[in-house]
Amino acid sequence: MEKDQRLTPLPNTTVTDLQKDNQDYPTSYAPFYDDENFDDKRSVRQYFNIIYKRLPLILALTILTTAVAAFYMYRQPSVFLARTEMLIEPRKPKVQSKDSINIFNVANDANYASTQLQLLQNPDLMRAVVEGLGLHRQPNLLGNQNRGILASFRSIFSSDKTAENKDMALPVLTETSAAVTGVAADKIPLTPEEQERAGQYTGSFLSGLDVDQVERTNLVNITVKSTNPGLAAKVADKVAETFIEQDIERETKGAKDIYDELSKSIEDLKSTISSKEVELINVMSKGDLPLGEKGGELSASILQNLSGQWLGAIDERRKIEANYNAAVSANARGEGDNIRELTESRIYQETMRINAERKAKLQDTIREIDKQISTAENEKAQLLVKYTPEYYKVKEKEQQIAKLQENREKTEKEVTQLIDTDEKKIKANAISGALVGLRSQLESAATRENQLRATYLNEMSKANIQGQAETRLTTLKREIETQRSLLDNYTQRQKEQELAISGSRPDNIKVTAHAITPTSPIGPQRTRNIV
């Protein structure tokens, strides 16, 4: 085998010599070297000469690589670590629970602790922390952590002081963001950009989250790594606080669900009672029912009073009708003078008195005439004693007596006839007036009877309507009483459930030490990586 001189310096030969020598080389090299032959053909000096010849290139590459690595490492952001310490004790059984008398179960306690450690690393918990702190509204929160390789390489030769300042600053929490950091934050819908941003921040903080339990203790350390020291402390504390809130929510969820159902039932009962009371008032108003408790008794009393008045009006009308019919019959028989209403009439009595006075006056006039006639006859008798009947004075007396007698008869006849005529006329008018009066009384009594009858029937119809309304009213009252009884029962159960919620609130998880904003970074290890 020929000597391999591929790594040795070329001799100072001309091109012609090279061409001549090339013809002496084999057409190809062997695929491998024999170790023994290789050692025999290579010396340390040859290696040294090779390295020495390429020493500037090696030094240049070494210095350049070291400089680039150092520059790159110093361009990397510092990583800070914040730690929050929690105390997670075994669940304490309630005094009224039967578990309080059980023996302590170590296996259950270990499972409980392991479960809590896994829940502390739940992505949903970290997402709740991000949304609770309002970090999803900060578009440049992570800064350059999510840039690619080319961007990282370009950052070696460029600086972004604005981004650095933003990375080292905590997100500004306004009143609006602070108001939604509680339970109400879950109810505010996020925009698609905010949801995507929240997912990115959740993954970033979750990768820097570490949960460790201190050996042989119930203490748990929550560590969060971030390039923002203040944000790392905030996130660590918020993880502990949110975990405690979620643990309380999990432990009290059943009692709260029952409480919410009771509250909903109470509101429904209140609404039902209110609507029933409004319907009750409407039924009482439409049925003209009094609002008092004794409204039915009042309606019955009014109906009874109207019934008595109607029966009295019927009796009175019948009496007046009987008197009227009797008066008409008596008048038809010519016995109108016997009508009781006629004899009791003052007008009729006054008329009869006047007629009696006229008759008495007529009698006085007749007696005066009779007295004159008697005087004339006495004078005639005296004259006849002295004279004969043919004596003129006797004739004069006879004529005077005849004239007085004629006057007497005429006066008696005329006055008697006039009195009789007036009396008959007055009687006829009085009888007619009495009949008209009786008929008017009968019509008035009939009208009153009809009015009372209509009033009674109207009141009876109203009473029937009120009876139906009272039936509905009774049903509504019973329904309202039932609803109020249920309301009192539900209210009592709600108060008991409030006590159950406060009693079931866990107190075995606490924050024993809040995170302190770190001042010195834990990485990256620039010196180690450079060296």
Coordinates of C-alpha atoms in Angstrom, one line a residue:
M1 CA 0.0 0.0 0.0
E2 CA 1.3 3.5 -0.9
K3 CA 1.8 6.2 1.7
D4 CA -1.2 8.5 2.2
Q5 CA -0.2 12.1 1.9
R6 CA -3.6 13.8 1.7
L7 CA -3.1 15.8 5.0
T8 CA 0.6 16.6 4.5
P9 CA 1.7 19.9 2.9
L10 CA 2.1 19.8 -0.8
P11 CA 5.7 19.9 -2.0
N12 CA 6.9 22.8 -4.1
T13 CA 6.6 21.2 -7.4
T14 CA 5.6 22.5 -10.8
V15 CA 2.5 21.6 -12.6
T16 CA 4.4 19.3 -14.9
D17 CA 5.7 17.4 -12.0
L18 CA 2.2 17.1 -10.5
Q19 CA 0.9 15.7 -13.7
K20 CA 3.7 13.2 -13.9
D21 CA 3.2 12.2 -10.3
N22 CA -0.5 11.9 -10.7
Q23 CA 0.0 9.1 -13.0
D24 CA 1.8 7.2 -10.3
Y25 CA -1.3 7.4 -7.9
P26 CA -3.9 4.8 -7.9
T27 CA -7.2 5.6 -9.4
S28 CA -9.0 5.5 -6.1
Y29 CA -8.3 5.3 -2.3
A30 CA -9.1 2.3 -0.2
P31 CA -12.4 2.6 1.7
F32 CA -10.7 2.0 5.0
Y33 CA -7.2 2.1 6.6
D34 CA -5.4 -0.5 8.5
D35 CA -4.8 0.9 12.0
E36 CA -1.4 -0.5 12.3
N37 CA -0.3 0.7 9.0
F38 CA -1.9 4.2 9.7
D39 CA 0.1 4.5 13.0
D40 CA 3.2 3.6 11.3
K41 CA 2.7 6.2 8.6
R42 CA 1.5 9.2 10.9
S43 CA 3.5 11.0 13.6
V44 CA 2.6 13.5 16.3
R45 CA 4.5 16.1 14.5
Q46 CA 2.4 15.7 11.4
Y47 CA -0.7 16.1 13.5
F48 CA 0.7 19.2 15.2
N49 CA 1.7 20.6 11.8
I50 CA -1.9 20.1 10.5
I51 CA -3.5 21.8 13.6
Y52 CA -0.9 24.6 13.6
K53 CA -1.5 25.3 10.0
R54 CA -5.3 25.7 10.6
L55 CA -5.0 27.3 14.1
P56 CA -6.2 30.8 13.0
L57 CA -9.4 29.3 11.5
I58 CA -10.0 27.1 14.5
L59 CA -9.5 30.1 16.9
A60 CA -11.7 32.3 14.8
L61 CA -14.5 29.8 14.7
T62 CA -14.2 29.2 18.5
I63 CA -14.2 32.9 19.3
L64 CA -17.1 33.6 16.9
T65 CA -19.2 30.8 18.3
T66 CA -18.5 31.8 21.9
A67 CA -19.3 35.4 21.1
V68 CA -22.5 34.5 19.4
A69 CA -23.6 32.2 22.2
A70 CA -22.7 34.8 24.8
F71 CA -24.6 37.5 22.9
Y72 CA -27.6 35.2 22.4
M73 CA -27.7 34.2 26.1
Y74 CA -27.4 37.8 27.3
R75 CA -30.2 38.7 24.9
Q76 CA -32.5 36.1 26.5
P77 CA -35.0 37.5 29.1
S78 CA -34.4 36.7 32.7
V79 CA -36.6 34.1 34.3
F80 CA -38.0 34.8 37.7
L81 CA -39.6 32.4 40.2
A82 CA -42.3 33.3 42.7
R83 CA -43.5 30.9 45.3
T84 CA -46.8 30.7 47.3
E85 CA -47.1 28.4 50.2
M86 CA -50.4 26.7 50.9
L87 CA -51.6 24.5 53.7
I88 CA -53.8 21.6 52.5
E89 CA -55.0 19.6 55.5
P90 CA -57.3 16.6 55.5
R91 CA -61.0 17.4 55.4
K92 CA -62.3 17.9 58.8
P93 CA -65.6 15.9 59.4
K94 CA -68.5 17.9 60.7
V95 CA -69.5 17.4 64.4
Q96 CA -73.0 16.3 63.4
S97 CA -71.7 13.9 60.8
K98 CA -71.2 10.2 61.4
D99 CA -67.8 10.4 59.9
S100 CA -66.6 12.4 62.9
I101 CA -66.5 9.2 64.9
N102 CA -64.7 7.2 62.3
I103 CA -61.0 6.3 62.6
F104 CA -58.6 8.4 60.5
N105 CA -58.1 6.8 57.1
V106 CA -54.5 7.3 55.9
A107 CA -55.3 6.0 52.4
N108 CA -58.2 8.5 51.9
D109 CA -56.0 11.3 53.2
A110 CA -53.2 10.4 50.7
N111 CA -55.7 10.2 47.9
Y112 CA -57.2 13.6 48.9
A113 CA -53.8 15.2 48.9
S114 CA -52.8 13.7 45.6
T115 CA -56.1 14.9 44.1
Q116 CA -55.6 18.4 45.3
L117 CA -52.1 18.5 43.8
Q118 CA -53.5 17.4 40.5
L119 CA -56.3 19.9 40.6
L120 CA -53.7 22.7 41.3
Q121 CA -52.2 21.8 37.9
N122 CA -55.5 21.8 36.1
P123 CA -55.6 23.9 32.9
D124 CA -59.0 25.2 33.7
L125 CA -57.7 26.5 37.0
M126 CA -54.9 28.4 35.2
R127 CA -57.4 29.7 32.6
A128 CA -59.6 31.0 35.4
V129 CA -56.5 32.7 36.9
V130 CA -55.7 34.4 33.5
E131 CA -59.3 35.6 33.1
G132 CA -59.5 36.6 36.8
L133 CA -56.4 38.8 36.5
G134 CA -57.7 40.2 33.2
L135 CA -54.5 39.1 31.4
H136 CA -56.4 38.1 28.3
R137 CA -56.9 41.8 27.5
Q138 CA -53.2 42.4 27.3
P139 CA -52.0 41.6 23.8
N140 CA -48.3 42.0 24.4
L141 CA -48.1 40.3 27.8
L142 CA -45.7 37.5 26.7
G143 CA -43.6 39.8 24.6
N144 CA -41.0 37.8 22.7
Q145 CA -41.5 34.5 24.3
N146 CA -43.6 33.1 21.4
R147 CA -41.3 34.3 18.6
G148 CA -39.7 31.8 16.2
I149 CA -36.1 30.9 15.5
L150 CA -35.6 33.5 12.8
A151 CA -37.1 36.2 15.0
S152 CA -34.8 35.1 17.8
F153 CA -31.8 35.2 15.5
R154 CA -32.8 38.7 14.2
S155 CA -33.2 39.8 17.8
I156 CA -29.5 39.1 18.4
F157 CA -28.6 42.0 16.1
S158 CA -31.5 44.3 17.0
S159 CA -33.0 45.6 20.2
D160 CA -36.6 46.3 21.2
K161 CA -36.6 48.4 24.3
T162 CA -40.3 49.1 24.0
A163 CA -41.1 45.5 24.2
E164 CA -38.7 45.0 27.1
N165 CA -40.4 47.7 29.1
K166 CA -43.8 46.2 28.3
D167 CA -42.6 42.8 29.3
M168 CA -41.4 44.0 32.7
A169 CA -44.6 45.9 33.4
L170 CA -47.6 44.5 35.1
P171 CA -50.9 44.7 33.3
V172 CA -53.0 47.7 34.2
L173 CA -56.1 46.7 36.0
T174 CA -58.9 49.2 35.6
E175 CA -62.1 49.4 37.7
T176 CA -63.9 47.5 35.0
S177 CA -61.3 44.7 35.0
A178 CA -61.2 44.6 38.8
A179 CA -64.9 44.3 38.9
V180 CA -64.9 41.2 36.8
T181 CA -62.1 39.3 38.6
G182 CA -64.6 37.6 40.8
V183 CA -67.3 35.1 39.9
A184 CA -68.9 37.6 37.5
A185 CA -65.9 37.3 35.2
D186 CA -67.2 33.9 34.0
K187 CA -70.4 35.5 32.9
I188 CA -68.8 38.0 30.5
P189 CA -68.3 36.5 27.0
L190 CA -64.9 36.8 25.5
T191 CA -64.2 37.8 22.0
P192 CA -62.5 35.2 19.8
E193 CA -59.2 37.1 20.0
E194 CA -59.4 37.2 23.8
Q195 CA -60.2 33.5 23.9
E196 CA -57.2 32.6 21.8
R197 CA -55.0 35.0 23.8
A198 CA -56.3 33.4 27.1
G199 CA -55.5 29.9 25.7
Q200 CA -51.9 31.0 24.8
Y201 CA -51.3 32.6 28.2
T202 CA -52.8 29.6 30.0
G203 CA -50.3 27.3 28.2
S204 CA -47.4 29.6 28.9
F205 CA -48.1 30.0 32.6
L206 CA -49.0 26.3 32.9
S207 CA -45.6 25.3 31.5
G208 CA -44.0 27.4 34.2
L209 CA -46.1 26.1 37.0
D210 CA -44.8 23.6 39.5
V211 CA -46.6 22.2 42.5
D212 CA -44.7 20.3 45.1
Q213 CA -45.6 19.0 48.5
V214 CA -43.2 19.4 51.3
E215 CA -42.2 16.0 52.5
R216 CA -44.0 14.8 55.7
T217 CA -46.1 18.0 55.9
N218 CA -49.3 19.3 54.6
L219 CA -47.6 22.3 53.0
V220 CA -47.7 22.7 49.3
N221 CA -45.4 25.1 47.4
I222 CA -46.8 26.7 44.2
T223 CA -44.0 28.1 42.0
V224 CA -44.5 30.1 38.9
K225 CA -41.8 31.0 36.5
S226 CA -42.1 34.0 34.3
T227 CA -40.0 36.7 32.7
N228 CA -42.1 39.3 34.6
P229 CA -41.3 39.1 38.4
G230 CA -44.4 41.0 39.5
L231 CA -46.7 38.9 37.2
A232 CA -45.1 35.7 38.5
A233 CA -46.0 36.6 42.1
K234 CA -49.5 37.7 41.0
V235 CA -50.2 34.5 39.2
A236 CA -48.8 32.3 42.1
D237 CA -51.1 34.1 44.6
K238 CA -54.0 34.0 42.2
V239 CA -53.6 30.3 41.6
A240 CA -53.9 29.7 45.4
E241 CA -56.8 32.0 45.8
T242 CA -58.7 30.7 42.8
F243 CA -58.1 27.1 43.9
I244 CA -59.5 27.9 47.3
E245 CA -62.5 29.5 45.7
Q246 CA -63.1 26.5 43.4
D247 CA -62.6 24.1 46.3
I248 CA -65.3 26.0 48.3
E249 CA -67.5 26.0 45.3
R250 CA -67.1 22.2 44.8
E251 CA -67.7 21.4 48.4
T252 CA -70.8 23.7 48.7
K253 CA -72.2 23.1 45.2
G254 CA -74.9 20.7 46.3
A255 CA -76.1 22.9 49.1
K256 CA -76.0 26.0 46.9
D257 CA -78.0 24.2 44.2
I258 CA -80.6 23.3 46.7
Y259 CA -80.5 26.9 48.0
D260 CA -80.9 28.2 44.4
E261 CA -83.9 25.9 43.8
L262 CA -85.5 27.0 47.1
S263 CA -84.9 30.7 46.1
K264 CA -86.5 30.1 42.7
S265 CA -89.4 28.3 44.3
I266 CA -89.9 31.1 46.8
E267 CA -89.9 33.7 44.0
D268 CA -92.4 31.6 42.1
L269 CA -94.6 31.3 45.2
K270 CA -94.4 35.0 45.8
S271 CA -95.4 35.7 42.2
T272 CA -98.2 33.2 42.4
I273 CA -99.5 34.6 45.7
S274 CA -99.4 38.1 44.3
S275 CA -101.3 37.1 41.2
K276 CA -103.9 35.2 43.3
E277 CA -104.4 38.2 45.5
V278 CA -104.9 40.5 42.5
E279 CA -107.4 37.9 41.1
L280 CA -109.1 37.8 44.5
I281 CA -109.6 41.6 44.5
N282 CA -110.8 41.5 40.9
V283 CA -113.4 38.8 41.8
M284 CA -114.6 40.8 44.8
S285 CA -114.8 44.0 42.7
K286 CA -116.7 42.3 39.8
G287 CA -119.0 40.5 42.1
D288 CA -119.7 43.7 44.1
L289 CA -118.5 41.8 47.2
P290 CA -117.6 43.9 50.2
L291 CA -113.9 43.6 51.3
G292 CA -114.9 42.8 54.9
E293 CA -115.2 39.3 56.2
K294 CA -119.0 39.7 56.9
G295 CA -119.9 40.7 53.4
G296 CA -122.1 37.7 52.9
E297 CA -124.1 38.5 56.1
L298 CA -124.7 42.0 54.8
S299 CA -126.0 40.8 51.5
A300 CA -128.3 38.3 53.2
S301 CA -129.6 41.1 55.5
I302 CA -130.3 43.4 52.5
L303 CA -132.1 40.6 50.7
Q304 CA -134.2 39.8 53.7
N305 CA -135.2 43.4 54.2
L306 CA -136.2 43.8 50.5
S307 CA -138.2 40.6 50.8
G308 CA -140.1 42.0 53.8
Q309 CA -140.8 45.3 52.1
W310 CA -142.0 43.5 48.9
L311 CA -144.4 41.3 50.9
G312 CA -145.6 44.4 52.8
A313 CA -146.2 46.2 49.5
I314 CA -148.2 43.2 48.2
D315 CA -150.4 43.2 51.3
E316 CA -151.0 47.0 51.1
R317 CA -151.8 46.8 47.4
R318 CA -154.3 44.0 48.0
K319 CA -156.0 46.0 50.8
I320 CA -156.3 49.1 48.6
E321 CA -157.5 47.0 45.7
A322 CA -160.2 45.5 47.9
N323 CA -161.3 49.0 49.1
Y324 CA -161.4 50.2 45.5
N325 CA -163.4 47.3 44.3
A326 CA -165.9 47.7 47.2
A327 CA -166.3 51.4 46.5
V328 CA -166.9 50.8 42.8
S329 CA -169.5 48.1 43.7
A330 CA -171.2 50.5 46.2
N331 CA -171.3 53.3 43.7
A332 CA -172.8 51.0 41.1
R333 CA -175.6 50.1 43.6
G334 CA -176.2 53.8 44.4
E335 CA -174.7 53.5 47.8
G336 CA -171.8 55.8 47.2
D337 CA -172.6 57.6 50.4
N338 CA -171.4 54.6 52.4
I339 CA -167.9 54.6 51.0
R340 CA -165.6 54.9 53.9
E341 CA -163.1 57.0 52.1
L342 CA -165.9 59.3 51.1
T343 CA -167.3 59.8 54.6
E344 CA -163.8 60.3 55.9
S345 CA -163.0 63.0 53.3
R346 CA -162.7 66.5 54.7
I347 CA -164.0 68.1 51.5
Y348 CA -167.1 65.9 51.6
Q349 CA -167.7 66.7 55.2
E350 CA -167.2 70.4 54.6
T351 CA -169.6 70.3 51.7
M352 CA -172.2 68.5 53.8
R353 CA -171.8 71.0 56.6
I354 CA -172.3 73.9 54.2
N355 CA -175.4 72.2 52.8
A356 CA -176.7 71.7 56.3
E357 CA -176.2 75.4 57.0
R358 CA -178.0 76.3 53.8
K359 CA -180.9 74.1 54.8
A360 CA -181.0 75.7 58.3
K361 CA -180.9 79.1 56.7
L362 CA -183.7 78.1 54.4
Q363 CA -185.7 77.0 57.4
D364 CA -185.0 80.3 59.1
T365 CA -186.2 82.2 56.0
I366 CA -189.4 80.0 55.8
R367 CA -190.0 80.6 59.5
E368 CA -189.7 84.3 58.9
I369 CA -192.1 84.2 56.1
D370 CA -194.5 82.0 58.2
K371 CA -194.2 84.6 60.9
Q372 CA -195.1 87.4 58.4
I373 CA -198.0 85.2 57.2
S374 CA -199.2 84.7 60.8
T375 CA -199.0 88.4 61.5
A376 CA -200.9 89.2 58.3
E377 CA -203.6 86.6 59.3
N378 CA -203.9 88.2 62.7
E379 CA -204.4 91.6 61.2
K380 CA -206.9 90.2 58.8
A381 CA -208.8 88.6 61.7
Q382 CA -208.9 91.9 63.4
L383 CA -210.2 93.6 60.4
L384 CA -212.8 90.9 59.9
V385 CA -214.1 91.7 63.3
K386 CA -214.9 95.2 62.1
Y387 CA -215.3 94.8 58.4
T388 CA -216.7 92.4 56.0
P389 CA -214.5 90.2 53.7
E390 CA -215.1 92.6 50.8
Y391 CA -213.5 95.4 52.7
Y392 CA -210.6 96.6 50.7
K393 CA -208.2 96.4 53.6
V394 CA -209.3 92.8 54.2
K395 CA -208.7 92.2 50.5
E396 CA -205.2 93.8 50.8
K397 CA -204.4 91.5 53.7
E398 CA -205.6 88.5 51.8
Q399 CA -203.5 89.5 48.9
Q400 CA -200.5 90.0 51.2
I401 CA -201.0 86.7 52.8
A402 CA -201.3 85.0 49.4
K403 CA -198.2 86.7 48.2
L404 CA -196.3 85.7 51.3
Q405 CA -197.5 82.1 51.0
E406 CA -196.5 82.1 47.3
N407 CA -193.1 83.6 48.2
R408 CA -192.7 80.9 50.9
E409 CA -193.5 78.1 48.6
K410 CA -191.3 79.5 45.9
T411 CA -188.4 80.1 48.1
E412 CA -188.7 76.7 49.8
K413 CA -188.9 75.0 46.5
E414 CA -186.1 76.9 44.8
V415 CA -183.7 76.8 47.7
T416 CA -184.5 73.1 48.4
Q417 CA -184.0 72.3 44.8
L418 CA -180.8 74.2 44.6
I419 CA -179.5 72.6 47.8
D420 CA -180.5 69.1 46.5
T421 CA -178.9 69.8 43.2
D422 CA -175.7 71.0 44.8
E423 CA -175.7 68.2 47.2
K424 CA -176.1 65.6 44.5
K425 CA -173.4 67.3 42.4
I426 CA -171.1 67.5 45.4
K427 CA -171.8 63.9 46.2
A428 CA -171.1 62.8 42.7
N429 CA -167.9 64.8 42.6
A430 CA -166.9 63.5 46.0
I431 CA -167.6 59.9 45.0
S432 CA -165.7 60.3 41.8
G433 CA -162.9 61.9 43.6
A434 CA -162.9 59.2 46.2
L435 CA -162.8 56.5 43.5
V436 CA -160.0 58.4 41.7
G437 CA -158.1 58.7 44.9
L438 CA -158.6 55.0 45.6
R439 CA -157.5 54.2 42.1
S440 CA -154.4 56.4 42.5
Q441 CA -153.6 54.7 45.7
L442 CA -154.0 51.4 44.0
E443 CA -151.8 52.4 41.2
S444 CA -149.2 53.8 43.6
A445 CA -149.3 50.7 45.6
A446 CA -149.0 48.5 42.5
T447 CA -146.0 50.7 41.3
R448 CA -144.3 50.4 44.7
E449 CA -145.0 46.6 44.6
N450 CA -143.4 46.3 41.2
Q451 CA -140.5 48.4 42.1
L452 CA -139.8 46.4 45.3
R453 CA -140.3 43.2 43.2
A454 CA -137.8 44.3 40.6
T455 CA -135.4 45.4 43.4
Y456 CA -135.8 42.1 45.1
L457 CA -135.2 40.1 42.0
N458 CA -132.2 42.3 41.0
E459 CA -130.8 41.8 44.5
M460 CA -131.5 38.1 44.3
S461 CA -129.7 37.9 40.9
K462 CA -126.9 39.9 42.4
A463 CA -126.8 37.6 45.4
N464 CA -126.6 34.6 43.0
I465 CA -123.7 36.2 41.2
Q466 CA -122.1 37.0 44.5
G467 CA -122.6 33.4 45.6
Q468 CA -120.7 32.2 42.6
A469 CA -118.1 34.8 43.3
E470 CA -117.9 33.8 46.9
T471 CA -117.3 30.2 45.8
R472 CA -114.5 31.3 43.6
L473 CA -113.4 33.6 46.4
T474 CA -113.3 30.7 48.9
T475 CA -111.2 28.7 46.4
L476 CA -108.8 31.5 45.9
K477 CA -108.5 32.1 49.7
R478 CA -107.7 28.4 50.2
E479 CA -105.1 28.5 47.4
I480 CA -103.5 31.6 48.8
E481 CA -103.4 30.0 52.3
T482 CA -101.8 26.9 50.8
Q483 CA -99.3 28.9 48.9
R484 CA -98.4 31.0 52.0
S485 CA -98.0 27.8 54.0
L486 CA -95.6 26.5 51.3
L487 CA -93.8 29.8 51.3
D488 CA -93.3 29.7 55.0
N489 CA -92.0 26.2 54.7
Y490 CA -89.6 27.0 51.9
T491 CA -88.4 30.1 53.7
Q492 CA -87.6 28.0 56.8
R493 CA -85.8 25.5 54.6
Q494 CA -83.9 28.3 52.9
K495 CA -82.7 29.6 56.2
E496 CA -81.7 26.0 57.2
Q497 CA -79.9 25.7 53.9
E498 CA -78.0 28.9 54.5
L499 CA -76.8 27.5 57.8
A500 CA -75.9 24.3 56.0
I501 CA -73.9 26.2 53.4
S502 CA -72.0 28.2 56.0
G503 CA -71.4 25.0 58.0
S504 CA -70.2 23.0 55.0
R505 CA -67.7 25.7 53.9
P506 CA -64.3 24.0 54.0
D507 CA -61.6 25.6 56.0
N508 CA -58.8 23.0 55.6
I509 CA -57.1 24.9 52.7
K510 CA -55.3 28.1 53.5
V511 CA -52.6 30.3 52.1
T512 CA -49.8 30.3 54.7
A513 CA -47.4 32.6 52.8
H514 CA -48.1 34.8 49.8
A515 CA -45.6 35.2 47.0
I516 CA -42.9 37.8 47.2
T517 CA -42.0 39.6 44.0
P518 CA -38.6 38.1 43.1
T519 CA -35.7 40.5 42.6
S520 CA -33.0 38.1 41.3
P521 CA -33.6 35.8 38.3
I522 CA -33.1 32.1 38.4
G523 CA -32.2 31.8 34.7
P524 CA -31.1 31.4 32.1
Q525 CA -27.7 30.1 33.2
R526 CA -25.7 32.4 31.0
T527 CA -22.2 31.7 32.4
R528 CA -22.7 27.9 32.4
N529 CA -24.0 27.9 28.8
I530 CA -21.3 30.2 27.6
V531 CA -18.5 28.3 29.3

